[in-house]
């Protein structure tokens, strides 16, 4: 009788163990599926989503493909100017006839204008001014050619590995190229600094000319205009060679996400989708 009872107990213990084991498998699988968040789809040729705080790549499509960066180049122009001239931005800028000859988009500076280098930089980022970008290059490094070398050096310092910058504006030029990963790394590097963040987040800017009336301009960045929660930058771009480009950033609860989209005809909608995706991955609402 004792032996029979013992055997029954053993059978029951084994049965309970098997049920618990199978349940654990089923439950664990369901949890795993519930925790998985599918990334958005994209029509972009090269796309990278990065956690700016950890530099972790959360999504990548053709991250290291050489691409025309168009006016996203001006983000590197800004960073280079801040790194090399950060304490001298209140000096009046010299404006050359070459700078004023740039094709659109332009800030509208004129030879003889009295305006500080910092104001030119602000205007460059808000209006995506090609003329302003040349003014920055010439005042920081002496020439566009020398500034291009400085840009490439600063970009490498920021984590870029496959980029060469030959001009400060991003107009198509043979040999001027970057990648989605490099631009993401540069953006994440820049966003660590308050001066950089201050320059990439403006919706409006009143250009403070000292010799003529101020001119109010508005950003070309519809991502910032549309007031996405936490939006704080960064830069748009377009040329026929590059297509539609955007570097978009947002910060929520101390977490910063950056998405780079190169040759992406759906950049405005996808920027929101990818940033939402990144914040969900990090558990940030």
PDB file of N, CA and C in Angstrom, residues 205-262:
ATOM      1  N   UNK A 205      14.263  82.372 -37.201  1.00  0.00           N
ATOM      2  CA  UNK A 205      15.447  83.112 -36.781  1.00  0.00           C
ATOM      3  C   UNK A 205      15.407  84.503 -37.393  1.00  0.00           C
ATOM      4  N   UNK A 206      15.655  85.519 -36.580  1.00  0.00           N
ATOM      5  CA  UNK A 206      15.736  86.904 -37.063  1.00  0.00           C
ATOM      6  C   UNK A 206      17.207  87.219 -37.287  1.00  0.00           C
ATOM      7  N   UNK A 207      17.610  87.315 -38.536  1.00  0.00           N
ATOM      8  CA  UNK A 207      19.016  87.519 -38.885  1.00  0.00           C
ATOM      9  C   UNK A 207      19.403  88.952 -38.512  1.00  0.00           C
ATOM     10  N   UNK A 208      20.343  89.118 -37.554  1.00  0.00           N
ATOM     11  CA  UNK A 208      20.635  90.442 -36.997  1.00  0.00           C
ATOM     12  C   UNK A 208      21.726  91.205 -37.763  1.00  0.00           C
ATOM     13  N   UNK A 209      21.381  91.663 -38.973  1.00  0.00           N
ATOM     14  CA  UNK A 209      22.332  92.506 -39.703  1.00  0.00           C
ATOM     15  C   UNK A 209      22.541  93.799 -38.930  1.00  0.00           C
ATOM     16  N   UNK A 210      23.776  94.277 -38.899  1.00  0.00           N
ATOM     17  CA  UNK A 210      24.075  95.520 -38.191  1.00  0.00           C
ATOM     18  C   UNK A 210      24.010  96.735 -39.109  1.00  0.00           C
ATOM     19  N   UNK A 211      23.994  96.492 -40.410  1.00  0.00           N
ATOM     20  CA  UNK A 211      23.985  97.588 -41.378  1.00  0.00           C
ATOM     21  C   UNK A 211      22.652  97.724 -42.113  1.00  0.00           C
ATOM     22  N   UNK A 212      21.706  96.836 -41.835  1.00  0.00           N
ATOM     23  CA  UNK A 212      20.389  96.923 -42.447  1.00  0.00           C
ATOM     24  C   UNK A 212      19.369  96.224 -41.551  1.00  0.00           C
ATOM     25  N   UNK A 213      18.123  96.338 -41.927  1.00  0.00           N
ATOM     26  CA  UNK A 213      17.053  95.800 -41.082  1.00  0.00           C
ATOM     27  C   UNK A 213      17.175  94.291 -40.943  1.00  0.00           C
ATOM     28  N   UNK A 214      16.867  93.758 -39.765  1.00  0.00           N
ATOM     29  CA  UNK A 214      16.882  92.299 -39.574  1.00  0.00           C
ATOM     30  C   UNK A 214      15.887  91.624 -40.515  1.00  0.00           C
ATOM     31  N   UNK A 215      16.203  90.385 -40.880  1.00  0.00           N
ATOM     32  CA  UNK A 215      15.340  89.608 -41.769  1.00  0.00           C
ATOM     33  C   UNK A 215      14.937  88.329 -41.048  1.00  0.00           C
ATOM     34  N   UNK A 216      13.637  88.077 -40.954  1.00  0.00           N
ATOM     35  CA  UNK A 216      13.158  86.862 -40.289  1.00  0.00           C
ATOM     36  C   UNK A 216      13.029  85.732 -41.302  1.00  0.00           C
ATOM     37  N   UNK A 217      13.603  84.585 -40.970  1.00  0.00           N
ATOM     38  CA  UNK A 217      13.555  83.427 -41.856  1.00  0.00           C
ATOM     39  C   UNK A 217      12.957  82.247 -41.094  1.00  0.00           C
ATOM     40  N   UNK A 218      12.484  81.259 -41.838  1.00  0.00           N
ATOM     41  CA  UNK A 218      11.917  80.075 -41.205  1.00  0.00           C
ATOM     42  C   UNK A 218      12.635  78.834 -41.712  1.00  0.00           C
ATOM     43  N   UNK A 219      12.693  77.828 -40.882  1.00  0.00           N
ATOM     44  CA  UNK A 219      13.415  76.611 -41.231  1.00  0.00           C
ATOM     45  C   UNK A 219      12.809  75.906 -42.442  1.00  0.00           C
ATOM     46  N   UNK A 220      13.662  75.235 -43.176  1.00  0.00           N
ATOM     47  CA  UNK A 220      13.222  74.381 -44.287  1.00  0.00           C
ATOM     48  C   UNK A 220      12.854  72.989 -43.794  1.00  0.00           C
ATOM     49  N   UNK A 221      13.013  72.760 -42.497  1.00  0.00           N
ATOM     50  CA  UNK A 221      12.825  71.424 -41.921  1.00  0.00           C
ATOM     51  C   UNK A 221      11.379  71.247 -41.443  1.00  0.00           C
ATOM     52  N   UNK A 222      10.570  70.566 -42.245  1.00  0.00           N
ATOM     53  CA  UNK A 222       9.166  70.358 -41.882  1.00  0.00           C
ATOM     54  C   UNK A 222       9.029  69.425 -40.680  1.00  0.00           C
ATOM     55  N   UNK A 223      10.026  68.638 -40.398  1.00  0.00           N
ATOM     56  CA  UNK A 223       9.996  67.801 -39.202  1.00  0.00           C
ATOM     57  C   UNK A 223       9.933  68.684 -37.947  1.00  0.00           C
ATOM     58  N   UNK A 224      10.736  69.738 -37.920  1.00  0.00           N
ATOM     59  CA  UNK A 224      10.697  70.675 -36.799  1.00  0.00           C
ATOM     60  C   UNK A 224       9.406  71.493 -36.834  1.00  0.00           C
ATOM     61  N   UNK A 225       9.012  71.923 -38.014  1.00  0.00           N
ATOM     62  CA  UNK A 225       7.783  72.720 -38.147  1.00  0.00           C
ATOM     63  C   UNK A 225       6.556  71.969 -37.613  1.00  0.00           C
ATOM     64  N   UNK A 226       6.532  70.670 -37.825  1.00  0.00           N
ATOM     65  CA  UNK A 226       5.360  69.878 -37.465  1.00  0.00           C
ATOM     66  C   UNK A 226       5.287  69.543 -35.982  1.00  0.00           C
ATOM     67  N   UNK A 227       6.281  69.997 -35.212  1.00  0.00           N
ATOM     68  CA  UNK A 227       6.250  69.899 -33.752  1.00  0.00           C
ATOM     69  C   UNK A 227       6.120  68.459 -33.242  1.00  0.00           C
ATOM     70  N   UNK A 228       6.886  67.553 -33.821  1.00  0.00           N
ATOM     71  CA  UNK A 228       6.950  66.196 -33.277  1.00  0.00           C
ATOM     72  C   UNK A 228       7.408  66.284 -31.824  1.00  0.00           C
ATOM     73  N   UNK A 229       6.776  65.553 -30.909  1.00  0.00           N
ATOM     74  CA  UNK A 229       7.127  65.656 -29.482  1.00  0.00           C
ATOM     75  C   UNK A 229       8.616  65.392 -29.223  1.00  0.00           C
ATOM     76  N   UNK A 230       9.302  66.379 -28.712  1.00  0.00           N
ATOM     77  CA  UNK A 230      10.728  66.243 -28.415  1.00  0.00           C
ATOM     78  C   UNK A 230      11.641  66.601 -29.563  1.00  0.00           C
ATOM     79  N   UNK A 231      11.094  66.989 -30.716  1.00  0.00           N
ATOM     80  CA  UNK A 231      11.928  67.307 -31.883  1.00  0.00           C
ATOM     81  C   UNK A 231      12.923  68.410 -31.552  1.00  0.00           C
ATOM     82  N   UNK A 232      14.192  68.181 -31.904  1.00  0.00           N
ATOM     83  CA  UNK A 232      15.228  69.189 -31.625  1.00  0.00           C
ATOM     84  C   UNK A 232      16.300  69.267 -32.706  1.00  0.00           C
ATOM     85  N   UNK A 233      15.971  68.894 -33.931  1.00  0.00           N
ATOM     86  CA  UNK A 233      16.912  69.020 -35.056  1.00  0.00           C
ATOM     87  C   UNK A 233      16.662  67.948 -36.102  1.00  0.00           C
ATOM     88  N   UNK A 234      17.387  67.851 -37.097  1.00  0.00           N
ATOM     89  CA  UNK A 234      18.708  68.435 -37.277  1.00  0.00           C
ATOM     90  C   UNK A 234      18.801  69.163 -38.634  1.00  0.00           C
ATOM     91  N   UNK A 235      18.744  68.412 -39.773  1.00  0.00           N
ATOM     92  CA  UNK A 235      19.018  69.062 -41.064  1.00  0.00           C
ATOM     93  C   UNK A 235      18.359  68.322 -42.221  1.00  0.00           C
ATOM     94  N   UNK A 236      17.866  69.117 -43.172  1.00  0.00           N
ATOM     95  CA  UNK A 236      17.311  68.575 -44.411  1.00  0.00           C
ATOM     96  C   UNK A 236      18.358  68.626 -45.513  1.00  0.00           C
ATOM     97  N   UNK A 237      18.018  68.033 -46.656  1.00  0.00           N
ATOM     98  CA  UNK A 237      18.886  68.128 -47.815  1.00  0.00           C
ATOM     99  C   UNK A 237      18.176  67.667 -49.079  1.00  0.00           C
ATOM    100  N   UNK A 238      18.516  68.302 -50.197  1.00  0.00           N
ATOM    101  CA  UNK A 238      18.010  67.843 -51.495  1.00  0.00           C
ATOM    102  C   UNK A 238      18.894  68.362 -52.614  1.00  0.00           C
ATOM    103  N   UNK A 239      19.275  67.454 -53.487  1.00  0.00           N
ATOM    104  CA  UNK A 239      19.798  67.770 -54.811  1.00  0.00           C
ATOM    105  C   UNK A 239      19.274  66.681 -55.730  1.00  0.00           C
ATOM    106  N   UNK A 240      19.370  66.899 -57.032  1.00  0.00           N
ATOM    107  CA  UNK A 240      18.921  65.861 -57.963  1.00  0.00           C
ATOM    108  C   UNK A 240      19.715  64.576 -57.780  1.00  0.00           C
ATOM    109  N   UNK A 241      21.000  64.716 -57.463  1.00  0.00           N
ATOM    110  CA  UNK A 241      21.843  63.530 -57.286  1.00  0.00           C
ATOM    111  C   UNK A 241      21.563  62.827 -55.969  1.00  0.00           C
ATOM    112  N   UNK A 242      21.270  63.590 -54.925  1.00  0.00           N
ATOM    113  CA  UNK A 242      21.093  63.013 -53.582  1.00  0.00           C
ATOM    114  C   UNK A 242      19.672  62.554 -53.318  1.00  0.00           C
ATOM    115  N   UNK A 243      18.690  63.200 -53.959  1.00  0.00           N
ATOM    116  CA  UNK A 243      17.304  62.929 -53.626  1.00  0.00           C
ATOM    117  C   UNK A 243      16.924  63.628 -52.326  1.00  0.00           C
ATOM    118  N   UNK A 244      15.774  63.239 -51.779  1.00  0.00           N
ATOM    119  CA  UNK A 244      15.289  63.833 -50.528  1.00  0.00           C
ATOM    120  C   UNK A 244      16.046  63.234 -49.340  1.00  0.00           C
ATOM    121  N   UNK A 245      16.620  64.098 -48.506  1.00  0.00           N
ATOM    122  CA  UNK A 245      17.420  63.640 -47.360  1.00  0.00           C
ATOM    123  C   UNK A 245      16.951  64.335 -46.086  1.00  0.00           C
ATOM    124  N   UNK A 246      17.154  63.660 -44.970  1.00  0.00           N
ATOM    125  CA  UNK A 246      16.792  64.241 -43.680  1.00  0.00           C
ATOM    126  C   UNK A 246      17.571  63.567 -42.555  1.00  0.00           C
ATOM    127  N   UNK A 247      18.083  64.386 -41.662  1.00  0.00           N
ATOM    128  CA  UNK A 247      18.573  63.898 -40.374  1.00  0.00           C
ATOM    129  C   UNK A 247      17.640  64.493 -39.332  1.00  0.00           C
ATOM    130  N   UNK A 248      16.926  63.631 -38.613  1.00  0.00           N
ATOM    131  CA  UNK A 248      15.933  64.092 -37.631  1.00  0.00           C
ATOM    132  C   UNK A 248      16.308  63.580 -36.255  1.00  0.00           C
ATOM    133  N   UNK A 249      16.151  64.439 -35.257  1.00  0.00           N
ATOM    134  CA  UNK A 249      16.477  64.042 -33.886  1.00  0.00           C
ATOM    135  C   UNK A 249      15.370  64.482 -32.942  1.00  0.00           C
ATOM    136  N   UNK A 250      15.239  63.740 -31.849  1.00  0.00           N
ATOM    137  CA  UNK A 250      14.269  64.084 -30.814  1.00  0.00           C
ATOM    138  C   UNK A 250      14.770  63.560 -29.478  1.00  0.00           C
ATOM    139  N   UNK A 251      14.403  64.257 -28.417  1.00  0.00           N
ATOM    140  CA  UNK A 251      14.785  63.853 -27.064  1.00  0.00           C
ATOM    141  C   UNK A 251      13.540  63.757 -26.201  1.00  0.00           C
ATOM    142  N   UNK A 252      13.416  62.622 -25.496  1.00  0.00           N
ATOM    143  CA  UNK A 252      12.315  62.428 -24.555  1.00  0.00           C
ATOM    144  C   UNK A 252      12.851  61.767 -23.297  1.00  0.00           C
ATOM    145  N   UNK A 253      12.472  62.319 -22.174  1.00  0.00           N
ATOM    146  CA  UNK A 253      12.889  61.779 -20.879  1.00  0.00           C
ATOM    147  C   UNK A 253      14.399  61.539 -20.818  1.00  0.00           C
ATOM    148  N   UNK A 254      15.139  62.450 -21.431  1.00  0.00           N
ATOM    149  CA  UNK A 254      16.592  62.355 -21.389  1.00  0.00           C
ATOM    150  C   UNK A 254      17.197  61.421 -22.416  1.00  0.00           C
ATOM    151  N   UNK A 255      16.372  60.785 -23.258  1.00  0.00           N
ATOM    152  CA  UNK A 255      16.867  59.872 -24.292  1.00  0.00           C
ATOM    153  C   UNK A 255      16.793  60.567 -25.651  1.00  0.00           C
ATOM    154  N   UNK A 256      17.885  60.522 -26.408  1.00  0.00           N
ATOM    155  CA  UNK A 256      17.920  61.148 -27.726  1.00  0.00           C
ATOM    156  C   UNK A 256      18.044  60.097 -28.823  1.00  0.00           C
ATOM    157  N   UNK A 257      17.145  60.181 -29.790  1.00  0.00           N
ATOM    158  CA  UNK A 257      17.156  59.307 -30.966  1.00  0.00           C
ATOM    159  C   UNK A 257      17.462  60.154 -32.202  1.00  0.00           C
ATOM    160  N   UNK A 258      18.208  59.585 -33.129  1.00  0.00           N
ATOM    161  CA  UNK A 258      18.527  60.265 -34.383  1.00  0.00           C
ATOM    162  C   UNK A 258      18.307  59.286 -35.531  1.00  0.00           C
ATOM    163  N   UNK A 259      17.618  59.750 -36.571  1.00  0.00           N
ATOM    164  CA  UNK A 259      17.448  58.921 -37.763  1.00  0.00           C
ATOM    165  C   UNK A 259      18.003  59.685 -38.959  1.00  0.00           C
ATOM    166  N   UNK A 260      18.751  58.976 -39.788  1.00  0.00           N
ATOM    167  CA  UNK A 260      19.316  59.532 -41.018  1.00  0.00           C
ATOM    168  C   UNK A 260      18.647  58.827 -42.188  1.00  0.00           C
ATOM    169  N   UNK A 261      18.073  59.618 -43.106  1.00  0.00           N
ATOM    170  CA  UNK A 261      17.396  59.058 -44.270  1.00  0.00           C
ATOM    171  C   UNK A 261      17.942  59.730 -45.523  1.00  0.00           C
ATOM    172  N   UNK A 262      18.577  58.952 -46.374  1.00  0.00           N
ATOM    173  CA  UNK A 262      19.190  59.477 -47.593  1.00  0.00           C
ATOM    174  C   UNK A 262      18.463  58.917 -48.817  1.00  0.00           C
TER     175      UNK A 262
END
